[in-house]
PDB file of C-alpha atoms and ligand atoms in Angstrom:
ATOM      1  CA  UNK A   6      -8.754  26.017   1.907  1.00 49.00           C
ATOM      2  CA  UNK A   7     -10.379  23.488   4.454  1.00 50.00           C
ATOM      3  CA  UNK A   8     -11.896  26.021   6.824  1.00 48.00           C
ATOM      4  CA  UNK A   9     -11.203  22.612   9.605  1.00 48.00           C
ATOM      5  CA  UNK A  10      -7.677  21.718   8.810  1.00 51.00           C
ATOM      6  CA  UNK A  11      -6.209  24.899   7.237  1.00 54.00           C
ATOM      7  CA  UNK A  12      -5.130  22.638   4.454  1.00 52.00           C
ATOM      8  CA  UNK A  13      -5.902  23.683   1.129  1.00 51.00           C
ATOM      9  CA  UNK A  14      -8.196  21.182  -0.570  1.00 51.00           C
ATOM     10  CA  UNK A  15      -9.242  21.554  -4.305  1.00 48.00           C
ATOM     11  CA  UNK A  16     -12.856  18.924  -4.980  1.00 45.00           C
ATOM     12  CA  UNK A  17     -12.858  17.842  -7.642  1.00 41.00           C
ATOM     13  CA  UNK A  18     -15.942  15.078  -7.832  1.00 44.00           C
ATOM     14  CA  UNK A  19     -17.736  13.440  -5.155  1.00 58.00           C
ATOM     15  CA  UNK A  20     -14.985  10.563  -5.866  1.00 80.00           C
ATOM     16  CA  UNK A  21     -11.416  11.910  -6.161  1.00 85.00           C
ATOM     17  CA  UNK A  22     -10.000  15.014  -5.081  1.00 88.00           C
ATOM     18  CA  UNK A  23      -6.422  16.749  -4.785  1.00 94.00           C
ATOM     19  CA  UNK A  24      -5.105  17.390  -1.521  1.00 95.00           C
ATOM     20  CA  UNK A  25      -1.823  20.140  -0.847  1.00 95.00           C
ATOM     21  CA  UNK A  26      -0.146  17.975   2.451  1.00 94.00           C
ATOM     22  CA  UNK A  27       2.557  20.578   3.762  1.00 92.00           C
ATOM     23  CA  UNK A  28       5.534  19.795   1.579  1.00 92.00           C
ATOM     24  CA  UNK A  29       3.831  21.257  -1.321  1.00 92.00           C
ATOM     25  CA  UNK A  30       3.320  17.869  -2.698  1.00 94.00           C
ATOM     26  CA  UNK A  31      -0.136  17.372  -4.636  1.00 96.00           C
ATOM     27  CA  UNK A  32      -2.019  14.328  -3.772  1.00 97.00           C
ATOM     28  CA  UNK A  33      -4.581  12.668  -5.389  1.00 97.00           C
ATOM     29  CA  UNK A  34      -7.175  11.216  -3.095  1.00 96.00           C
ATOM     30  CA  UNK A  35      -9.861   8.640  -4.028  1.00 95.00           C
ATOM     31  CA  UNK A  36     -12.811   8.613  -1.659  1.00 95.00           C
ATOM     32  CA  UNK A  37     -15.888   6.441  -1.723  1.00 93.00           C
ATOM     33  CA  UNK A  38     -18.872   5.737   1.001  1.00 92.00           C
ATOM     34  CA  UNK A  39     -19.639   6.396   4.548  1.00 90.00           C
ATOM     35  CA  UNK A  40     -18.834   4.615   7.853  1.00 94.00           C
ATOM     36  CA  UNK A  41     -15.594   2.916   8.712  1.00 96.00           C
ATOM     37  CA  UNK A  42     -12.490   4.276   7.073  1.00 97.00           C
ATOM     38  CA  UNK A  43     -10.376   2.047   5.981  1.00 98.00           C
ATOM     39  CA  UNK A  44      -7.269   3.485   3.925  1.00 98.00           C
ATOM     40  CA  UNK A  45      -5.605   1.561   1.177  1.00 98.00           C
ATOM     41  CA  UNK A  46      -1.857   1.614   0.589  1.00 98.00           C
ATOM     42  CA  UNK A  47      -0.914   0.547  -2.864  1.00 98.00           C
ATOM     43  CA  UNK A  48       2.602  -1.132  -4.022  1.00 98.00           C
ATOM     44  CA  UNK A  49       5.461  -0.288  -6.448  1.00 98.00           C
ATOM     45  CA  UNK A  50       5.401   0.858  -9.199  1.00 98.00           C
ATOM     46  CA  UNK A  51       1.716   0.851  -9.497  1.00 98.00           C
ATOM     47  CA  UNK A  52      -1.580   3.320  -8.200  1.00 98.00           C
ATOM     48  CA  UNK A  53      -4.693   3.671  -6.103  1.00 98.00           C
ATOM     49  CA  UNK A  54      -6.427   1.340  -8.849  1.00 97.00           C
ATOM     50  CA  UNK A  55      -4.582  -1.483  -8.276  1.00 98.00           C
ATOM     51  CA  UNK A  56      -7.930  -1.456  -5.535  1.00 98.00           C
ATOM     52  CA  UNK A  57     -10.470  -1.096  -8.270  1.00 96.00           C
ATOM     53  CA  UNK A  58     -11.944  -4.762  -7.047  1.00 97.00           C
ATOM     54  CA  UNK A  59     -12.388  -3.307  -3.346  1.00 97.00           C
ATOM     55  CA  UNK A  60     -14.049  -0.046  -3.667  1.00 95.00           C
ATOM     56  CA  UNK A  61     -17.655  -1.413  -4.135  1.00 94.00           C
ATOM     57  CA  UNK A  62     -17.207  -4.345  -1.555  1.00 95.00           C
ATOM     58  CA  UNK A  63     -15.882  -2.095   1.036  1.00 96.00           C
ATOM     59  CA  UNK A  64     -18.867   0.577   0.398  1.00 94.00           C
ATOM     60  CA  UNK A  65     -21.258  -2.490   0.284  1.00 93.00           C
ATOM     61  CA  UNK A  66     -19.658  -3.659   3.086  1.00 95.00           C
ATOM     62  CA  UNK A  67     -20.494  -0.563   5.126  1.00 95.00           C
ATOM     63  CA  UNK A  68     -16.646   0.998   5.260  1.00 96.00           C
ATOM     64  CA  UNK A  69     -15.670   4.248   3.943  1.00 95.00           C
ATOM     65  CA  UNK A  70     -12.762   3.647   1.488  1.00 96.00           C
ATOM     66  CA  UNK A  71      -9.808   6.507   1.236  1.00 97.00           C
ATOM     67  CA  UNK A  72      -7.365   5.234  -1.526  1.00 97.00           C
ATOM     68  CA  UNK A  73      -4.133   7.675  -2.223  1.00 98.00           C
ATOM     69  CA  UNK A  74      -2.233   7.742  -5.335  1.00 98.00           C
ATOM     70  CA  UNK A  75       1.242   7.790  -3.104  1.00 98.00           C
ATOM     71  CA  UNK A  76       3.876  10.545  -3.638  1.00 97.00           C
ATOM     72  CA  UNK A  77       4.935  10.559  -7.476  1.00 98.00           C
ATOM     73  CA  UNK A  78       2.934   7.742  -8.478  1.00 98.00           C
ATOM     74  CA  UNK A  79      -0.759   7.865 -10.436  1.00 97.00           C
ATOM     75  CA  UNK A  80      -2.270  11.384 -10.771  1.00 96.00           C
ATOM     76  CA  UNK A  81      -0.286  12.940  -7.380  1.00 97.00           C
ATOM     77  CA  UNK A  82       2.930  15.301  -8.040  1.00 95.00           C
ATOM     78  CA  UNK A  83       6.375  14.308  -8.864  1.00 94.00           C
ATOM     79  CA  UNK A  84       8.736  13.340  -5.626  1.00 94.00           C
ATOM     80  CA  UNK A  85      10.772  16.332  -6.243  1.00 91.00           C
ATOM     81  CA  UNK A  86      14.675  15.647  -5.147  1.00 89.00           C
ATOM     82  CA  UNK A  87      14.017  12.904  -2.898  1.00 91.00           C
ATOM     83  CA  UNK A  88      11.776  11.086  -0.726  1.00 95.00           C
ATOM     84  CA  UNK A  89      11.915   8.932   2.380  1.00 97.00           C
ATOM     85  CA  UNK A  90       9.159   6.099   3.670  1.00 98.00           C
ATOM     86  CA  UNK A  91       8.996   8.617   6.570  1.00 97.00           C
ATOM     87  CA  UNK A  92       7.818  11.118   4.113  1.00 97.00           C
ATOM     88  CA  UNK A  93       5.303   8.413   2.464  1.00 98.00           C
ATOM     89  CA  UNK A  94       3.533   7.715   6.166  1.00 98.00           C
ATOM     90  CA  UNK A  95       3.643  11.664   6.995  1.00 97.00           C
ATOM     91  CA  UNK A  96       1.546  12.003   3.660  1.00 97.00           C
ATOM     92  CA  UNK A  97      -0.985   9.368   4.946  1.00 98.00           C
ATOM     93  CA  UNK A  98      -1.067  11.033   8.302  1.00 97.00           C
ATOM     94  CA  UNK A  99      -2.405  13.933   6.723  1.00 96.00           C
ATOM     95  CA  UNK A 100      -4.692  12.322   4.617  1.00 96.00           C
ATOM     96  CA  UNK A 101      -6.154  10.760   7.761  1.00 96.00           C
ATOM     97  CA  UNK A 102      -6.152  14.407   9.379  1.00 94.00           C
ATOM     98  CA  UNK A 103      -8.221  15.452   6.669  1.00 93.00           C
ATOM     99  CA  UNK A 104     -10.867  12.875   5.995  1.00 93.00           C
ATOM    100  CA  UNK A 105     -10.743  10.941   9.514  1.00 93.00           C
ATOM    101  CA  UNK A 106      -9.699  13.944  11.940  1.00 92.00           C
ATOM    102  CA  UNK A 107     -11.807  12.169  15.161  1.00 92.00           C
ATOM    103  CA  UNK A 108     -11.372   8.261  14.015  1.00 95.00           C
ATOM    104  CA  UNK A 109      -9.152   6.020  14.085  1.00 96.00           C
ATOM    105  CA  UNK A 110      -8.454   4.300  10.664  1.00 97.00           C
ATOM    106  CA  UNK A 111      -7.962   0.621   9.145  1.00 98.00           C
ATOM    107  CA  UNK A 112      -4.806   0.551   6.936  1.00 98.00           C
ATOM    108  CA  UNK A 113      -4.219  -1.891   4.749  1.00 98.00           C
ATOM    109  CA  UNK A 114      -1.015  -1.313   3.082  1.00 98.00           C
ATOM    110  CA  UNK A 115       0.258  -3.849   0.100  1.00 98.00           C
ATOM    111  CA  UNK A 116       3.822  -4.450  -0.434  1.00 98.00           C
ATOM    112  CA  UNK A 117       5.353  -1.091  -0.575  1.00 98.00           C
ATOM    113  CA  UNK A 118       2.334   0.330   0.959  1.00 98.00           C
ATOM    114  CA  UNK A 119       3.228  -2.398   3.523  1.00 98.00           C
ATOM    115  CA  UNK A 120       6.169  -0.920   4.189  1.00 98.00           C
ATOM    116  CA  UNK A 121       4.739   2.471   4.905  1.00 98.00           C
ATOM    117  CA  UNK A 122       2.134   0.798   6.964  1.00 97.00           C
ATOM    118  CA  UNK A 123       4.996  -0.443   9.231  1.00 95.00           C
ATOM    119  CA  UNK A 124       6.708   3.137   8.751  1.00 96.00           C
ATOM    120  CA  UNK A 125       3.198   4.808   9.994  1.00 96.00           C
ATOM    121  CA  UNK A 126       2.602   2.222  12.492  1.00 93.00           C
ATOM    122  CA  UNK A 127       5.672   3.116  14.723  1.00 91.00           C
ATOM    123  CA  UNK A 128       4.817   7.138  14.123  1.00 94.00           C
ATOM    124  CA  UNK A 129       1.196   7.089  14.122  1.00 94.00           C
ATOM    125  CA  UNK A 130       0.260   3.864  16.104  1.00 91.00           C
ATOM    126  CA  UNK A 131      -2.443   5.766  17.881  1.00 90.00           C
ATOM    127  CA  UNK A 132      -4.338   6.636  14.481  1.00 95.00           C
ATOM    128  CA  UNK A 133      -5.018   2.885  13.651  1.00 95.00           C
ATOM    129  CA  UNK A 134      -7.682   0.685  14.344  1.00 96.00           C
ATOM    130  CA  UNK A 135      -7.223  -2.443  12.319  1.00 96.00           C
ATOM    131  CA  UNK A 136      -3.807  -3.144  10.602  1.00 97.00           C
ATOM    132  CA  UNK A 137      -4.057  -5.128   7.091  1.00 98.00           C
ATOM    133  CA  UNK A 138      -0.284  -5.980   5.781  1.00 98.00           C
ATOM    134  CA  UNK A 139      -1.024  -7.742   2.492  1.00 98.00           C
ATOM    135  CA  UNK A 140       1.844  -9.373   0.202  1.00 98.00           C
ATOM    136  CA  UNK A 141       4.588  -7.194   2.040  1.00 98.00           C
ATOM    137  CA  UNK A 142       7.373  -7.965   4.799  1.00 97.00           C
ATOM    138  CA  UNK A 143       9.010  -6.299   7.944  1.00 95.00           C
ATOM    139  CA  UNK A 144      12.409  -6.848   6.718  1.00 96.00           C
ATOM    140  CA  UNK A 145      14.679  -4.375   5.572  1.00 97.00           C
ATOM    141  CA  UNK A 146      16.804  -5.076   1.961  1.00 97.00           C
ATOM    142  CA  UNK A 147      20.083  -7.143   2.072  1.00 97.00           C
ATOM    143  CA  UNK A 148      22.990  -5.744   0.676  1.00 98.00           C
ATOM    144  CA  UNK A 149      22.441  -7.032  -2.394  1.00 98.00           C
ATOM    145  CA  UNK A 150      18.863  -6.324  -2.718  1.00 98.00           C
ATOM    146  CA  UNK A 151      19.355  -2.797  -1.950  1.00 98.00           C
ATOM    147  CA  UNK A 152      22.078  -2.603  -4.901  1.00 98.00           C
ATOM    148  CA  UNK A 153      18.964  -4.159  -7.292  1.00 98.00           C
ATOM    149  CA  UNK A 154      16.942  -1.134  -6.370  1.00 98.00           C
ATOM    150  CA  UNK A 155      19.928   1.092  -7.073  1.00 98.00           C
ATOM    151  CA  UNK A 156      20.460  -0.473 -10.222  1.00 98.00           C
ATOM    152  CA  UNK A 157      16.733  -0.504 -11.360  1.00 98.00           C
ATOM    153  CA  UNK A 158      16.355   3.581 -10.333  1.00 98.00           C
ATOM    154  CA  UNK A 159      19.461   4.267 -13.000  1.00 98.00           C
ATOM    155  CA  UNK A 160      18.011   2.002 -15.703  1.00 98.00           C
ATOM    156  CA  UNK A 161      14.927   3.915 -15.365  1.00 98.00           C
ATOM    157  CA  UNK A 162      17.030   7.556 -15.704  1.00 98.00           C
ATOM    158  CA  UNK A 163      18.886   6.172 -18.427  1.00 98.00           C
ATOM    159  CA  UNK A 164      16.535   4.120 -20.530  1.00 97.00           C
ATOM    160  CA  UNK A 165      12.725   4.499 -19.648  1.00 98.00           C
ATOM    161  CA  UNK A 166      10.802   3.198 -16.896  1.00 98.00           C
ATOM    162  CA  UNK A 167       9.178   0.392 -18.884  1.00 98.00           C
ATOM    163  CA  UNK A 168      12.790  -1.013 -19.536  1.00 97.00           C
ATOM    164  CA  UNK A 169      13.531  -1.114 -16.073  1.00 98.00           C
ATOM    165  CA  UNK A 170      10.306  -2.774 -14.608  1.00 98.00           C
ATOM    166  CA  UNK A 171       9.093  -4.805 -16.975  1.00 98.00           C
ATOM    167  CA  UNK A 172      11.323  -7.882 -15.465  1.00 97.00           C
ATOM    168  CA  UNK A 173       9.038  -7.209 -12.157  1.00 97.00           C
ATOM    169  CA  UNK A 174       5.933  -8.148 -14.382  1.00 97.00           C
ATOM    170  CA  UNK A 175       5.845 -11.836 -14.103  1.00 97.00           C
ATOM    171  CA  UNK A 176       7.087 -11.848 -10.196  1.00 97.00           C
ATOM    172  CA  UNK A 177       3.868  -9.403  -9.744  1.00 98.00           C
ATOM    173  CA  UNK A 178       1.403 -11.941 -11.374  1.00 98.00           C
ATOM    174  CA  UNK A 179       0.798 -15.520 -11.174  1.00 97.00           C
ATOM    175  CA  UNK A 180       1.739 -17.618 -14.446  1.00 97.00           C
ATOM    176  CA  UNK A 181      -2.123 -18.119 -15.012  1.00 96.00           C
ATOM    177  CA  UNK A 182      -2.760 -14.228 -14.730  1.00 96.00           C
ATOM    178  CA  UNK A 183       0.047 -13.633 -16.921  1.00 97.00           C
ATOM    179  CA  UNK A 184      -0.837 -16.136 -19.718  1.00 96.00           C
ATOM    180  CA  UNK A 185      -4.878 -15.850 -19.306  1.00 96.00           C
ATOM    181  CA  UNK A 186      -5.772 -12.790 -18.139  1.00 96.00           C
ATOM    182  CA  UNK A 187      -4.803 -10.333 -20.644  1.00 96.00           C
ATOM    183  CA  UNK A 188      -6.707  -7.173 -20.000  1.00 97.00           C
ATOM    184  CA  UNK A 189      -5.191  -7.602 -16.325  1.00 97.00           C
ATOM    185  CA  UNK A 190      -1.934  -7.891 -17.813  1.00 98.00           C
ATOM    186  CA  UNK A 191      -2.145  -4.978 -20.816  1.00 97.00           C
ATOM    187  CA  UNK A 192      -3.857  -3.078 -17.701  1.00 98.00           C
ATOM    188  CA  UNK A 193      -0.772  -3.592 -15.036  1.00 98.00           C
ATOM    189  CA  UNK A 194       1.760  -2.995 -17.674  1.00 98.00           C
ATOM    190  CA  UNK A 195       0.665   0.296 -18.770  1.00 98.00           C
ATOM    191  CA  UNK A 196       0.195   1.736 -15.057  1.00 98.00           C
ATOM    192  CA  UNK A 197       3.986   0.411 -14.888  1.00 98.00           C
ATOM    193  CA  UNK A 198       5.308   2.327 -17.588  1.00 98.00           C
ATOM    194  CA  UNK A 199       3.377   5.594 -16.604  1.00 97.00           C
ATOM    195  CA  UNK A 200       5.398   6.004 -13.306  1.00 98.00           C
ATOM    196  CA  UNK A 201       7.768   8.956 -14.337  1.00 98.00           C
ATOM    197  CA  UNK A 202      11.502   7.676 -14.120  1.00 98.00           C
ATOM    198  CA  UNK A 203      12.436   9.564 -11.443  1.00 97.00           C
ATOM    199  CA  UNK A 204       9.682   8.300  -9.347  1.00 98.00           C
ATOM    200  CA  UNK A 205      10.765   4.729  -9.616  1.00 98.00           C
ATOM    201  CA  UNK A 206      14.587   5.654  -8.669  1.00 98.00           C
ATOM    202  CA  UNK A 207      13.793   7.734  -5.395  1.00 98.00           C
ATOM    203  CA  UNK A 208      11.031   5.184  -4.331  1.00 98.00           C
ATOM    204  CA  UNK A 209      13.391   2.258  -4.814  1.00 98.00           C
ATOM    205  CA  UNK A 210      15.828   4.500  -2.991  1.00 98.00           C
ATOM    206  CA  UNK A 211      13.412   5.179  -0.099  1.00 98.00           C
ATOM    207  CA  UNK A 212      12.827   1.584  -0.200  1.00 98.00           C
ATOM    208  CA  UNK A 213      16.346   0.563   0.093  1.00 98.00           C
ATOM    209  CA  UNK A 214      16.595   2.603   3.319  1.00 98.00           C
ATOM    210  CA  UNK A 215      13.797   1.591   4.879  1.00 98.00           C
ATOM    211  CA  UNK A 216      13.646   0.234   8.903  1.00 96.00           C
ATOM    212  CA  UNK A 217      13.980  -3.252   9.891  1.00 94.00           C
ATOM    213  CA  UNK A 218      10.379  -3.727  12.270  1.00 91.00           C
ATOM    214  CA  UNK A 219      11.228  -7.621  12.387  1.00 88.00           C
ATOM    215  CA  UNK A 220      12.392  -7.399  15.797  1.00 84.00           C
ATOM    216  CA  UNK A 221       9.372  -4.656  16.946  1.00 84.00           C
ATOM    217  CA  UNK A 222       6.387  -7.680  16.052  1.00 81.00           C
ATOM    218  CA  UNK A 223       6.070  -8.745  19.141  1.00 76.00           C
ATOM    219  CA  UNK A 224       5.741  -5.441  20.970  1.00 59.00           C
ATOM    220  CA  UNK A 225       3.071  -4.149  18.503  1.00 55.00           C
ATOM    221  CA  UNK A 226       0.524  -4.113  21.089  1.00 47.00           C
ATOM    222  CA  UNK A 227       2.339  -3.551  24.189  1.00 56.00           C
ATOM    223  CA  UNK A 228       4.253  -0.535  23.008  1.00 55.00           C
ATOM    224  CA  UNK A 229       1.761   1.731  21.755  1.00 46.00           C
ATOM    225  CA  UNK A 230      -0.709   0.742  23.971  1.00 38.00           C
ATOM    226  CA  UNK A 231      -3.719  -0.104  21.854  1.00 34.00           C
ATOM    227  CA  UNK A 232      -5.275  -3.318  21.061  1.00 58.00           C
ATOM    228  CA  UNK A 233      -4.564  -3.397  16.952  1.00 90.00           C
ATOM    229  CA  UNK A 234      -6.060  -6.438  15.651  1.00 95.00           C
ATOM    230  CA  UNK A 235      -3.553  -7.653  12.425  1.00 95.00           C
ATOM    231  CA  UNK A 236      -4.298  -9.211   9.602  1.00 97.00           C
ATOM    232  CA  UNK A 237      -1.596 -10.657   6.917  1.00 97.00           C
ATOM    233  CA  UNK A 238      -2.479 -11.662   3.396  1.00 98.00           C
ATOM    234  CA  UNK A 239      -0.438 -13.006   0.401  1.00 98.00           C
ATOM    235  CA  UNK A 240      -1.068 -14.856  -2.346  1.00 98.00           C
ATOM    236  CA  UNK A 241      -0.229 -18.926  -2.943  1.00 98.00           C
ATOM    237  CA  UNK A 242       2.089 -18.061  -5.460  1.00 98.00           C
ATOM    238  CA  UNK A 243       3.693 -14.773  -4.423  1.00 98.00           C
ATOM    239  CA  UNK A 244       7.614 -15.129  -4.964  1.00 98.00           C
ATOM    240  CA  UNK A 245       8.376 -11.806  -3.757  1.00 98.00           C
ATOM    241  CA  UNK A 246       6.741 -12.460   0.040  1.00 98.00           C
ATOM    242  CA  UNK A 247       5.829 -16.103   0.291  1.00 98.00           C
ATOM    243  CA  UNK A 248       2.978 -17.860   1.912  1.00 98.00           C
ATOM    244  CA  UNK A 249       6.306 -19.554   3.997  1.00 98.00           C
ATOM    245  CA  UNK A 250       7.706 -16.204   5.440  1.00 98.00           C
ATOM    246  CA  UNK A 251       4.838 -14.857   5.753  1.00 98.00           C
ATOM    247  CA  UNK A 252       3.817 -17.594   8.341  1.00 97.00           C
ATOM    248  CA  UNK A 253       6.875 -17.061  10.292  1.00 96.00           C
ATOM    249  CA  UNK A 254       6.824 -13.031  10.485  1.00 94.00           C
ATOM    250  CA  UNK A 255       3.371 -12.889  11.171  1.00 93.00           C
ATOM    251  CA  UNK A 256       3.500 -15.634  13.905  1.00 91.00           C
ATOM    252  CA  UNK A 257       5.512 -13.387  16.582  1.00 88.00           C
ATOM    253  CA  UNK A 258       2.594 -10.223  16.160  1.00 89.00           C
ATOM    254  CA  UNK A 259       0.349 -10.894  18.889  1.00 87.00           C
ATOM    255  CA  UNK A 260      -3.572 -10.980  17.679  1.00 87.00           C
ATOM    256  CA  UNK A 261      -2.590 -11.716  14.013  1.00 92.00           C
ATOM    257  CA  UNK A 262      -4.331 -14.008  11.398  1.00 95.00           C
ATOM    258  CA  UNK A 263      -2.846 -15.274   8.129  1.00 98.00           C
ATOM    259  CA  UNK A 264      -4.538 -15.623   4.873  1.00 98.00           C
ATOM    260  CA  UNK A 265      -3.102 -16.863   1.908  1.00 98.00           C
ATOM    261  CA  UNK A 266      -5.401 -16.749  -1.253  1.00 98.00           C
ATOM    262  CA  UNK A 267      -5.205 -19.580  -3.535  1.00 98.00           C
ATOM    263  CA  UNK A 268      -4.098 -19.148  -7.138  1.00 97.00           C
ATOM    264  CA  UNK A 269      -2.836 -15.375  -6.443  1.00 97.00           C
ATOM    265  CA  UNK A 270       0.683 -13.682  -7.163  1.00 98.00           C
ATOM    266  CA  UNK A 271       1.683 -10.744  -5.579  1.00 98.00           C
ATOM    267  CA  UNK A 272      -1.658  -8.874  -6.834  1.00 98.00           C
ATOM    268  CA  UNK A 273      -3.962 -11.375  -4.766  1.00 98.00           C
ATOM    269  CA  UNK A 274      -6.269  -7.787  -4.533  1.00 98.00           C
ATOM    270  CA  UNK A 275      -6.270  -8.325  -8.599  1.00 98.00           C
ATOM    271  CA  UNK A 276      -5.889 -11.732  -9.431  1.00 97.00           C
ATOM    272  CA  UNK A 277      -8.847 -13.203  -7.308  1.00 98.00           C
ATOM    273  CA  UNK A 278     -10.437 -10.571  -5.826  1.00 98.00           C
ATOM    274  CA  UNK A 279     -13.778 -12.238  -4.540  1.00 98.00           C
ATOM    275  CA  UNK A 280     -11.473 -14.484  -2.164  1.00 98.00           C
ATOM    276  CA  UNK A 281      -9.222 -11.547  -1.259  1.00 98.00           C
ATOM    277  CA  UNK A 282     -12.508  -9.043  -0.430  1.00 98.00           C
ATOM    278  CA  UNK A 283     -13.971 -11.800   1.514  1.00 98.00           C
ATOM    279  CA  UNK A 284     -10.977 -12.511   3.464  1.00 98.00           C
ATOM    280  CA  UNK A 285     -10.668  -8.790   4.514  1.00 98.00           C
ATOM    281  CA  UNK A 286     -14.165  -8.187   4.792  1.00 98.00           C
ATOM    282  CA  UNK A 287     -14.287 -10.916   7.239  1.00 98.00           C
ATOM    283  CA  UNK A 288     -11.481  -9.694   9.086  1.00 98.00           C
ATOM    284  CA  UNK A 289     -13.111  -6.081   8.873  1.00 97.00           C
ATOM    285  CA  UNK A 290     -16.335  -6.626  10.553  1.00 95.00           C
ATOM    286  CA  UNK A 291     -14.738  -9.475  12.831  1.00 92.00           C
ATOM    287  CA  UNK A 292     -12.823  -6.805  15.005  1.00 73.00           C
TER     288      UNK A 292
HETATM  289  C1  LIG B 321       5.739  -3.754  -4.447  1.00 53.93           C
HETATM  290  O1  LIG B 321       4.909  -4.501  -4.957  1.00 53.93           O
HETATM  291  O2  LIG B 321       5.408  -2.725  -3.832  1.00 53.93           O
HETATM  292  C2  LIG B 321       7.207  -4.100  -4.574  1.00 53.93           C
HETATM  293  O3  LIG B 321       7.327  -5.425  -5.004  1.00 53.93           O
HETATM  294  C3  LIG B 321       7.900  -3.887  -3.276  1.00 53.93           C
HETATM  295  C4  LIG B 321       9.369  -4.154  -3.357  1.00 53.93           C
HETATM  296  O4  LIG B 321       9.993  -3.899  -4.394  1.00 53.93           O
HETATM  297  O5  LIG B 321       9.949  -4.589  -2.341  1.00 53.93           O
END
């Protein structure tokens, strides 16, 4: 039990530790360095190491870097019946509560964790310092895109989860990754097929039902009354949230910068991860 927070907190290793947040749920918490925090938000259907590249540059960079496995995926527990984005951003809330109780933390939330980012920005706006939305949108699912998820969560019940994401492979990675980098790709495959099957159909159901923020951009600052520098990222080659919409989303936030990384996918964070930690580095210590 955290004498502090009344939470009960199990260490593990200076680096990763399990965390009980109030549903019961287990989380597994990776924690490296001093100063800053800056929390990263992984995507679907992957883990905290999708941000292997960033741990040393953020501690080298002078930030303290808190990187969950989200509900059901990595090493944290199962989602249990269901699970909401709601319930994703009330799991980062109390991660922050626990390892940031006084600050106020940088999120940087890729694709899905992009989502939640939005999802904890409209609960939580007052926790956040710096807001990092990387490969990810503000949109909510069309019709038809919310029937894919559907679709994909029942393959994965009735067949296995590889079966139903291994189309999402090569819309995750560039052609170049895909072809030349094969310990990336061997790597991102088996983190894929890990993700129990029940995982993958309540957090494509949680994504189908996610809010629409498109319309809340431009009050981001006005609204919850803090001065939350943004920065978007996405990758040259990312079909799933493209350099293009990405320009026009991120145009109506008010203090907002866009980076697009050259020769990068959806993973920019994996495929070229000297230009991506630069790029948020940069946008880090600029603010
Ligand atoms: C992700 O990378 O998190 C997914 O592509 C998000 C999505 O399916 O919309």
């Amino acid at each position: 039990m955290d004498r502090a927070t009344g939470r009960k907190v199990l260490y593990l290793n200076q680096r990763q530790f399990d965390m009980i947040v109030p549903s019961g749920h287990k989380l597994a918490v990776y924690l490296y360095g001093q100063g800053e925090p800056v929390l990263l938000l992984h995507g679907f259907p992957l883990d905290a190491t999708i941000w292997r590249h960033q741990y040393q540059a953020l501690v080298d960079g002078g930030f303290q870097v808190i990187a969950p496995d989200l509900r059901g995926f990595g090493q944290s527990s199962e989602i249990g019946n269901a699970c909401t984005m709601r319930d994703f951003a009330d799991d980062v809330h109390c991660v922050c509560d626990l390892l940031a109780p006084d600050e106020r933390v940088s999120l940087v939330g890729l694709s899905m964790g992009g989502y939640i980012a939005f999802e904890f920005w409209s609960r939580y706006g007052n926790r956040l310092n710096k807001l990092v939305l990387t490969n990810t949108k503000p949109t909510a699912d069309s019709a038809e895109a919310k029937q894919a998820r559907l679709a994909m969560g029942e393959k994965a019940l009735s067949d296995s989860t590889w079966y139903a994401v291994a189309p999402m492979l090569p819309r995750l990675l560039s052609q170049e990754s895909l072809q030349q980098n094969t310990e990336l790709t061997q790597w991102l495959s088996a983190m894929m097929a890990r993700v129990p099957a029940a995982t993958i159909a309540h957090a494509q159901k949680a994504m189908a039902d996610r809010s629409d923020f498109s319309e809340r951009l431009g009050r981001m600052n006005h609204e919850s009354r803090i001065n939350l520098p943004v920065l978007v990222i996405t990758g040259q080659l990312d079909p799933i949230s493209t350099p293009e919409e990405c320009k026009q989303w991120s145009a109506k936030i008010p203090n907002c910068n866009l980076a697009v990384i050259d020769n990068a996918g959806h993973l920019p964070q994996l495929e070229q991860p000297q230009s991506f930690n630069q790029t948020l580095l940069e946008f880090l210590r600029a603010h």
